[in-house]
Short mmCIF file of C-alpha atoms and ligand atoms in Angstrom, two decimals:
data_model
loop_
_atom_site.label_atom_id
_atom_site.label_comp_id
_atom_site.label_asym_id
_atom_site.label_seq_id
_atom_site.Cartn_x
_atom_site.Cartn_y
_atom_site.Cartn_z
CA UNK A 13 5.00 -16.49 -16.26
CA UNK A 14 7.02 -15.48 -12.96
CA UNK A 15 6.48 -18.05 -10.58
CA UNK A 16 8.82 -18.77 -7.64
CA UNK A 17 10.11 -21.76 -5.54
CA UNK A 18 6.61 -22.23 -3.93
CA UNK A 19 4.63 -22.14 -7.06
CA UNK A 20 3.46 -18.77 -6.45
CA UNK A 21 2.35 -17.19 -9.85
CA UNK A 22 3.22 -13.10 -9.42
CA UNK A 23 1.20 -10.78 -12.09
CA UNK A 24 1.10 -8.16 -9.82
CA UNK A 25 3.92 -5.68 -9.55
CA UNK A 26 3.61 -2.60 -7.16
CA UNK A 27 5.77 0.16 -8.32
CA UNK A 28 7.13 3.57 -6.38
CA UNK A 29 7.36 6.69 -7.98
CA UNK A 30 9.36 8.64 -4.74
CA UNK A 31 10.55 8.36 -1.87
CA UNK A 32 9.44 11.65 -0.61
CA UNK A 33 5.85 12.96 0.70
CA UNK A 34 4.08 16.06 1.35
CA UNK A 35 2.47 14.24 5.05
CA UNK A 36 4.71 12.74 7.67
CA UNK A 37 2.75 9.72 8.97
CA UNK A 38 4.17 8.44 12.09
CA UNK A 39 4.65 4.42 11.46
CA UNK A 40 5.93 5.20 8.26
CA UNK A 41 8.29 8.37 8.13
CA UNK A 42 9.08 8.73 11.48
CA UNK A 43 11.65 10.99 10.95
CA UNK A 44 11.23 14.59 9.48
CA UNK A 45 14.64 14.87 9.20
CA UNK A 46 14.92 11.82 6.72
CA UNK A 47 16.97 12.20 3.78
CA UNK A 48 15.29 11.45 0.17
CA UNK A 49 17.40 9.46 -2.51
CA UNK A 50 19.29 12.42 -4.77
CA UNK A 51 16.75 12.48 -8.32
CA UNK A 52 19.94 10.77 -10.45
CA UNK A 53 19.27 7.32 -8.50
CA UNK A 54 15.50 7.90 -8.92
CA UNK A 55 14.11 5.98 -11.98
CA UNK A 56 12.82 8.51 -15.37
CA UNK A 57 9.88 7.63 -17.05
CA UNK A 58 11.51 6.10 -19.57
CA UNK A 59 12.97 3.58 -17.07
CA UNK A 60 9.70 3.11 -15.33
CA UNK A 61 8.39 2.68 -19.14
CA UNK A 62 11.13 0.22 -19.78
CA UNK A 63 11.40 -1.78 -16.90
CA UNK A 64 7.19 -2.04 -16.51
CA UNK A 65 7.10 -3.24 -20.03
CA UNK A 66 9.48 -6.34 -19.46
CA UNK A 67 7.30 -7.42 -15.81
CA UNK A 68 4.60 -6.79 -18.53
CA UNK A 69 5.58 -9.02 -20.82
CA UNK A 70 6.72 -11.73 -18.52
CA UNK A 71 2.66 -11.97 -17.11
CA UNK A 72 1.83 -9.08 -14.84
CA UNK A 73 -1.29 -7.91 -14.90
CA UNK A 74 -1.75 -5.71 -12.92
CA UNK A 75 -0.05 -2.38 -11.79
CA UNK A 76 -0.15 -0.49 -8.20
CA UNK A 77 1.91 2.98 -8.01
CA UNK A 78 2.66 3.78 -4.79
CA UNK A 79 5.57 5.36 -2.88
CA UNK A 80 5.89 7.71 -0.82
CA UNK A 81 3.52 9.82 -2.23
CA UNK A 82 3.16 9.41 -6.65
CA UNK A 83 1.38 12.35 -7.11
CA UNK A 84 3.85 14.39 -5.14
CA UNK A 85 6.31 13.41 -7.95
CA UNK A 86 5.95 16.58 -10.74
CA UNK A 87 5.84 14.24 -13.89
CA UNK A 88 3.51 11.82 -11.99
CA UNK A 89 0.95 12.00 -14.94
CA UNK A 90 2.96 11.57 -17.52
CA UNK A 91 3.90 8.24 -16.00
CA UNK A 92 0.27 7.43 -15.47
CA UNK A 93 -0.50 8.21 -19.26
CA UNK A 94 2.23 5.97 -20.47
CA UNK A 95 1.16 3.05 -18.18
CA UNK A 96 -2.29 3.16 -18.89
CA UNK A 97 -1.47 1.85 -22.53
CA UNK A 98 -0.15 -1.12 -20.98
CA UNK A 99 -2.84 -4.41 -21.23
CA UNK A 100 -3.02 -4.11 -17.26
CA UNK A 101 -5.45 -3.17 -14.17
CA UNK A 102 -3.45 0.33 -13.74
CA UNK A 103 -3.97 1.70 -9.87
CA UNK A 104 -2.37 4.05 -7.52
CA UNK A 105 -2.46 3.99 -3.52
CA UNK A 106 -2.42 7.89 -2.43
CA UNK A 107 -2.95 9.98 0.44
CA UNK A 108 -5.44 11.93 -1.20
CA UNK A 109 -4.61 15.25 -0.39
CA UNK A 110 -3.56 16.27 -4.56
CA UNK A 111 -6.23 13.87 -5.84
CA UNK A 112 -8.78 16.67 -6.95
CA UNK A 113 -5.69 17.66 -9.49
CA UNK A 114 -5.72 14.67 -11.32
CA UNK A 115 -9.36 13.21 -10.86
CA UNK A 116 -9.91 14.17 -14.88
CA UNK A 117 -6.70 12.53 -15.96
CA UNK A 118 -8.09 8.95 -13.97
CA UNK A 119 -11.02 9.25 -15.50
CA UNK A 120 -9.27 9.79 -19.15
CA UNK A 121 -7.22 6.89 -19.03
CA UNK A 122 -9.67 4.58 -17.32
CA UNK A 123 -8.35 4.30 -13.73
CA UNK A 124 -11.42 2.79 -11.87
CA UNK A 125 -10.39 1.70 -8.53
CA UNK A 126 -8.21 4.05 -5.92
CA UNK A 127 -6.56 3.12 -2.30
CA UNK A 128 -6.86 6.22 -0.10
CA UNK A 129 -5.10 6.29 3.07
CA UNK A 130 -6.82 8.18 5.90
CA UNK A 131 -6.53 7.00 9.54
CA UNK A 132 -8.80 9.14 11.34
CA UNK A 133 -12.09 10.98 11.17
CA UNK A 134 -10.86 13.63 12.92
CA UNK A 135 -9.03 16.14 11.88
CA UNK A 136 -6.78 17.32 14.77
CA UNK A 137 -5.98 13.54 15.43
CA UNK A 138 -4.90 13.69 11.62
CA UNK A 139 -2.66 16.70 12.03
CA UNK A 140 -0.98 14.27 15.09
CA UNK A 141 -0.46 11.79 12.63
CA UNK A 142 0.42 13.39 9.67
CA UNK A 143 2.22 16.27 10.85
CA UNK A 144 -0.01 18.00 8.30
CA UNK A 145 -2.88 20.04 8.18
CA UNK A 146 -4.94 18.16 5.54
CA UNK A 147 -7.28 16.77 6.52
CA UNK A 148 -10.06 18.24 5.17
CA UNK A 149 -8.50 18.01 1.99
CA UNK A 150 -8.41 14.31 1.89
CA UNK A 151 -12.17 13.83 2.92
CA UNK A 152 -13.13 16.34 0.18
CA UNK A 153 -11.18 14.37 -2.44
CA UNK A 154 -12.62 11.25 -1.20
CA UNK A 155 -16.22 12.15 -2.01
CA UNK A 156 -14.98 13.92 -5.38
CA UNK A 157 -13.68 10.29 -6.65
CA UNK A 158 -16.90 8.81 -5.10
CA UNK A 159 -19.16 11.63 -6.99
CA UNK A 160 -17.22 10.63 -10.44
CA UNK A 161 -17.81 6.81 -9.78
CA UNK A 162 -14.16 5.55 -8.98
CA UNK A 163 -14.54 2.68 -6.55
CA UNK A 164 -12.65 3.94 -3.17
CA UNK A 165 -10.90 1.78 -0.82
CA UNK A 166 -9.54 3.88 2.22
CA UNK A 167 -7.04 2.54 4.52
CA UNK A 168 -6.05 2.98 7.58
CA UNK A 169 -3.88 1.76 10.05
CA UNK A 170 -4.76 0.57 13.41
CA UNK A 171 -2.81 1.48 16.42
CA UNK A 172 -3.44 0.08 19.78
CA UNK A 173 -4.46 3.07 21.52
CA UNK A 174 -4.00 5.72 18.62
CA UNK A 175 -7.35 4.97 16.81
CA UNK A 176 -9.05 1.60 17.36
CA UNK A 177 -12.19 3.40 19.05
CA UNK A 178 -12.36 4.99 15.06
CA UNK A 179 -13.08 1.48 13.67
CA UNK A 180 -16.76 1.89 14.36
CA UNK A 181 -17.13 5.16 12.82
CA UNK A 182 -15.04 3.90 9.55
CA UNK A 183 -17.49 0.84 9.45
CA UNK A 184 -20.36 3.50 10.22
CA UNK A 185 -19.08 5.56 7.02
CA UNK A 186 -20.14 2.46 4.64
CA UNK A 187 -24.12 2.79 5.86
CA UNK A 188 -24.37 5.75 2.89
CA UNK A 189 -21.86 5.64 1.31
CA UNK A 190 -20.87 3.18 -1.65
CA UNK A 191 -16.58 3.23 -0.13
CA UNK A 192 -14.70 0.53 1.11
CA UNK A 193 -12.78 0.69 4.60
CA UNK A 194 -9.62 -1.65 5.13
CA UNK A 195 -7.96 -1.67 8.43
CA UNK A 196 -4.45 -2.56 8.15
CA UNK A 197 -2.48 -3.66 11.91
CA UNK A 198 0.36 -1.56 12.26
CA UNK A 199 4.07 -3.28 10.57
CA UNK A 200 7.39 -2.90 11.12
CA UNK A 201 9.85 -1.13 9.34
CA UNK A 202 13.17 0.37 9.91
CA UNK A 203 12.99 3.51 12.09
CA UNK A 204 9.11 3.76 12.83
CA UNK A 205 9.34 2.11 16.71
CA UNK A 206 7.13 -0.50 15.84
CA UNK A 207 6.32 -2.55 19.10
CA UNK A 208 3.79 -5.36 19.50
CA UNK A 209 1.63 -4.06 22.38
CA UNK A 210 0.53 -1.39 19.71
CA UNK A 211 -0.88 -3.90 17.18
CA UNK A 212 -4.21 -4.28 17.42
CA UNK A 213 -5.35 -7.34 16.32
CA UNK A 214 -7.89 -8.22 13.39
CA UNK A 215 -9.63 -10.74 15.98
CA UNK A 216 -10.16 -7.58 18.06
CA UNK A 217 -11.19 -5.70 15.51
CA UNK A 218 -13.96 -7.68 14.16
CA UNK A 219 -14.84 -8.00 18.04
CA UNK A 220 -15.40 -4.17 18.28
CA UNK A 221 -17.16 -4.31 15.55
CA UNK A 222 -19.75 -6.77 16.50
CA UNK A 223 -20.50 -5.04 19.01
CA UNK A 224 -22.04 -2.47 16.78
CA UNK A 225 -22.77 -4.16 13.47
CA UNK A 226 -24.46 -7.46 12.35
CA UNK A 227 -22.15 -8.33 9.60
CA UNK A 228 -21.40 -11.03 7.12
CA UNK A 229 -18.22 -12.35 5.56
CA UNK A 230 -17.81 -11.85 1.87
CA UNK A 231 -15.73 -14.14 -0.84
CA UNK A 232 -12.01 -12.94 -0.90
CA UNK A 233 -10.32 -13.27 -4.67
CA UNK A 234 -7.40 -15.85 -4.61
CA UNK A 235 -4.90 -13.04 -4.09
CA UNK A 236 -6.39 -11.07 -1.93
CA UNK A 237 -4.71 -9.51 1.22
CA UNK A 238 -7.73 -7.99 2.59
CA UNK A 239 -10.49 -10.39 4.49
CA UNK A 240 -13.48 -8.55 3.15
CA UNK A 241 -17.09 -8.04 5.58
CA UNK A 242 -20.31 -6.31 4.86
CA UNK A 243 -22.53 -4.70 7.12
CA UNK A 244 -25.72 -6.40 6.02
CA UNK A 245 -27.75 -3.20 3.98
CA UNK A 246 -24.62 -1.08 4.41
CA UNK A 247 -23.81 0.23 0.51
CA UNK A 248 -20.02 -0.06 0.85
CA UNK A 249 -17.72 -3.05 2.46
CA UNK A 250 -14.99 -3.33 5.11
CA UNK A 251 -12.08 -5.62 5.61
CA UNK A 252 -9.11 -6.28 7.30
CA UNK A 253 -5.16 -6.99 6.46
CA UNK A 254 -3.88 -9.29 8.95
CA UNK A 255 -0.46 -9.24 8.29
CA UNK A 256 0.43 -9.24 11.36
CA UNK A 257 -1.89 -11.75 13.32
CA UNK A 258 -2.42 -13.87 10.55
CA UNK A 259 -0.35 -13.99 7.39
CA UNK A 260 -1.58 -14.25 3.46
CA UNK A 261 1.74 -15.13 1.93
CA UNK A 262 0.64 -18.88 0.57
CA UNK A 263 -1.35 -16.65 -2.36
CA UNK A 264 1.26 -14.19 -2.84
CA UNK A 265 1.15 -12.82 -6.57
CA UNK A 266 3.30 -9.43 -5.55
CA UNK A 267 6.64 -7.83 -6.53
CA UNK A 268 7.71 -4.39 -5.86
CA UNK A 269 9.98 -2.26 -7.91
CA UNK A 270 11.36 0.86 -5.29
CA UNK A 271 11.79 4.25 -6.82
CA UNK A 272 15.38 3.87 -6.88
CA UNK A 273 14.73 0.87 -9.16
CA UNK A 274 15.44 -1.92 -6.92
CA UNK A 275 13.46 -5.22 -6.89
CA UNK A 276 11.92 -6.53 -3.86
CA UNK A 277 10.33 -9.95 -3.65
CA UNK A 278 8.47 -9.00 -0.38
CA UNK A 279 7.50 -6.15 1.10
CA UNK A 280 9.78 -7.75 4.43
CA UNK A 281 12.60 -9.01 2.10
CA UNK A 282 16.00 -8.07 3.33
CA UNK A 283 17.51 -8.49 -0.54
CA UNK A 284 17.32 -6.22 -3.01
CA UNK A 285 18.06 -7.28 -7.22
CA UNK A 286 19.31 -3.55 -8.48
CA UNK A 287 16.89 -3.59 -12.15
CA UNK A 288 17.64 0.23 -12.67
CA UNK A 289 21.20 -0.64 -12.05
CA UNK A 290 21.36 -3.11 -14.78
CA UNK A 291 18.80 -1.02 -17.40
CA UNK A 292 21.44 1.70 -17.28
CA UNK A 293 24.44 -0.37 -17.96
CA UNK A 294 22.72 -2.49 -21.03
CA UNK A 295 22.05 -5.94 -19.00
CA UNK A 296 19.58 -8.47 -19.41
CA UNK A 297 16.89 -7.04 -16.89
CA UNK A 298 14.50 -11.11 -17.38
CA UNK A 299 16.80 -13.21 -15.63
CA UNK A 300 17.54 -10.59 -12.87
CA UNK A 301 13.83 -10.78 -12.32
CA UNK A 302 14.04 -14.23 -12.26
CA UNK A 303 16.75 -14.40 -10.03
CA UNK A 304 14.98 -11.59 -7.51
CA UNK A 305 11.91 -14.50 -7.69
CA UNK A 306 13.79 -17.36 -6.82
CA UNK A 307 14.90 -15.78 -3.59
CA UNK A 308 11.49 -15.19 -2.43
CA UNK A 309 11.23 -16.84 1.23
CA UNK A 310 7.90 -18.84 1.86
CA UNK A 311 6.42 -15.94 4.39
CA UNK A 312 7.26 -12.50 6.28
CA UNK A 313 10.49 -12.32 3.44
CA UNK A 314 11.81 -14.77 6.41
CA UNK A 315 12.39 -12.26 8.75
CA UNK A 316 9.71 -13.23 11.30
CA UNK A 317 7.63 -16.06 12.33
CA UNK A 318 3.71 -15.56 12.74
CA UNK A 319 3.80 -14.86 16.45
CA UNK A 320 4.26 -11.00 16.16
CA UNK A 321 4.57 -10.69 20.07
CA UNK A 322 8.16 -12.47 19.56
CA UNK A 323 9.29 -9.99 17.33
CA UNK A 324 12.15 -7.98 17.97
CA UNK A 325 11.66 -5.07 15.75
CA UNK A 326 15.61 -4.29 16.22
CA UNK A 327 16.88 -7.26 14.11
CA UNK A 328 14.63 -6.88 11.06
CA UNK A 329 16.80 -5.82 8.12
CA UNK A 330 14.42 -3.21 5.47
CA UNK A 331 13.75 -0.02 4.62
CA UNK A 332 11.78 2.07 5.97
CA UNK A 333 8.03 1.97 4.65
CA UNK A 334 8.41 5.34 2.68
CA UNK A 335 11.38 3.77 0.82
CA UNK A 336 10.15 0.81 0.06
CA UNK A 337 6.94 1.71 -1.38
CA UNK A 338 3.74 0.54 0.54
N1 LIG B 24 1.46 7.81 0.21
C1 LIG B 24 0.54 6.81 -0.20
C2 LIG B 24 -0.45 6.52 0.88
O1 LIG B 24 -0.21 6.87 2.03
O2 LIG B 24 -1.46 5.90 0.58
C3 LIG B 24 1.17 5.55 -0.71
C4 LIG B 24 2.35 5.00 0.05
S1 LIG B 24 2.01 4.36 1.67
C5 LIG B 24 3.61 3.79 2.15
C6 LIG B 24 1.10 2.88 1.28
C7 LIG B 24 0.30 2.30 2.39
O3 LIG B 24 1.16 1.79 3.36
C8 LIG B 24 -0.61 3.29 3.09
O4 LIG B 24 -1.93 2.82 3.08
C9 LIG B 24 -0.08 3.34 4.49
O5 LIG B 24 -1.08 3.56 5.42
C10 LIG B 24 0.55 1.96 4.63
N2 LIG B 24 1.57 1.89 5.67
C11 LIG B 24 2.65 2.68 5.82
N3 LIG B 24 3.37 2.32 6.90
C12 LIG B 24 2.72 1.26 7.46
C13 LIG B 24 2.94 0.44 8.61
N4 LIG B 24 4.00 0.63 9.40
N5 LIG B 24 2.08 -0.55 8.87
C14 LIG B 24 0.99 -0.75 8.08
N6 LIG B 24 0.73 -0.02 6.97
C15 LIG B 24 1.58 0.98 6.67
FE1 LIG B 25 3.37 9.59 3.05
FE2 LIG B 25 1.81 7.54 2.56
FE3 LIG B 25 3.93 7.27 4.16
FE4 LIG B 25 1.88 8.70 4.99
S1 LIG B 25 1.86 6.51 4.52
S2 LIG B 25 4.05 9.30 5.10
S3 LIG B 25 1.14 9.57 3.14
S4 LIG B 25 3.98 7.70 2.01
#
């Protein structure tokens, strides 16, 4: 078992596939002009074999791929058919817009549950956003995984003055349709401007949505990040990731692995522990692990304190969202 200073029990390891992305979201890659890590430093698929196997064996459980965007990687289902013979819950977080390409292979290797980021209804505001045109290609692939039964969480971030009015018409989504809508408040990370007057609150958010909805809170799992509602006779659920506002670190069960094979203990944490680094030069990868665990700060990777409107976005050593892997 990998358990830290505080007790915490982590089975759940998130891993990144790339560092690169066919949209440009605005709180994540700010900066078209960003360079991507050179494909030597990225990890094969025999690393991300390797390395997933010993987090595997040490107790995780389950397995997120993330990045940037993993299906934009070419060999993306490769790595998808060699994790899905692992004893875990195997998932992805995507932005949707090459889902429709590998809808069979999920299906084939028993994928069942999908994050899908989309932070608008509307499709020009998405093009603002995204700096890309797809919109209508995410909202297709959305009801394509719905039509084959995966369960579909969409998430989107909230910011102050961007797209809170869209709350109501996420929540308004979940009347028909069986889909689950997170709201995320908007995070810092190096290079994406983050200021505190353009978080918007979960307290605000569940007060906008009163205003519209009677709704009731549901039971959250022990790990969960996500504060789950339902719309009473709505078919699907919403819920909200207060990272911001209110933190969830006391149940903390996550690790990330980066595409360039680095481990982070937090998605804030300012150290790294280099895994591919070691793989390729024959080390002992469990005790780096180990080692990446028992620097794990209580909260926030001990960058911040709870009160977000202190935060000075300027000192907070990271990488940018896209590099870490979300
Ligand atoms: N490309 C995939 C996608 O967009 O779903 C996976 C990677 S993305 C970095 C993972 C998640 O992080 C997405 O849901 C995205 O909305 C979220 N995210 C990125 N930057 C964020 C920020 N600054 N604050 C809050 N959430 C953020
Ligand atoms: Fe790409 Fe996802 Fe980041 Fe948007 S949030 S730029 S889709 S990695």
């Amino acid at each position: 078992m990998l358990t830290d200073r505080f007790e915490r029990v982590h089975d759940y390891l998130r891993i990144s596939l790339t560092d690169t992305c066919n949209l440009r979201c605005v709180y994540c890659m700010p900066d078209e002009k960003i360079k991507c890590m050179p494909s030597s430093q990225l990890m094969t698929v025999d690393e991300i074999d390797q390395l997933g196997r010993i987090f595997v064996n040490n107790g995780v459980r389950k397995i997120r791929l993330t990045g940037g965007e993993p299906l934009a990687r070419k060999d993306a289902g490769e790595i998808i058919e060699r994790l899905s013979t692992y004893p875990v819950e195997l998932t992805m977080t995507t932005n949707g817009v090459l889902a429709d390409q590998y809808l069979d292979l999920f299906l084939k290797v028993g994928i069942r549950s999908l994050n899908v980021s989309l932070d608008t209804l509307n499709p020009e505001s998405f093009f603002a956003l995204t700096k890309r045109d797809h919109w209508h290609k995410v909202w297709r692939n959305i009801h394509l995984m719905l039509e084959s039964g995966l369960h579909v969480k969409t998430n989107t971030v909230v910011m102050k003055g961007v797209n809170e009015q869209e709350i109501v018409d996420f929540v308004a989504l979940t009347k028909d349709l069986p889909i689950h809508v997170r709201f995320i408040e908007f995070m810092p990370f190096q290079g994406n401007l983050w200021e505190h007057a353009q978080v918007f609150p979960a307290s605000q958010m569940l007060e906008l949505i009163g205003e519209k909805f009677s709704f009731i809170k549901l039971l959250d799992a022990k790990n969960d990040t996500a504060k789950k509602f339902k719309v009473l006779n709505h078919e699907g659920t919403f819920a909200i990731i207060s990272t911001m506002s209110s933190h969830f670190c006391a149940g903390c069960n996550r690790m990330r692995l980066t595409a360039d094979g680095k481990m982070k203990n937090c998605l804030f944490s300012r150290s790294e522990v280099d895994l591919l680094g070691a793989l390729r030069s024959g080390q002992e990868i469990e005790p780096l692990i180990q080692l990446c665990l028992d620097q794990k700060e209580k909260a926030l990777g001990g960058q911040f304190l709870q009160d977000y409107e202190k935060i000075d976005a300027s000192l907070l050593q990271n990488r940018s969202m896209i590099a870490i892997g979300g």
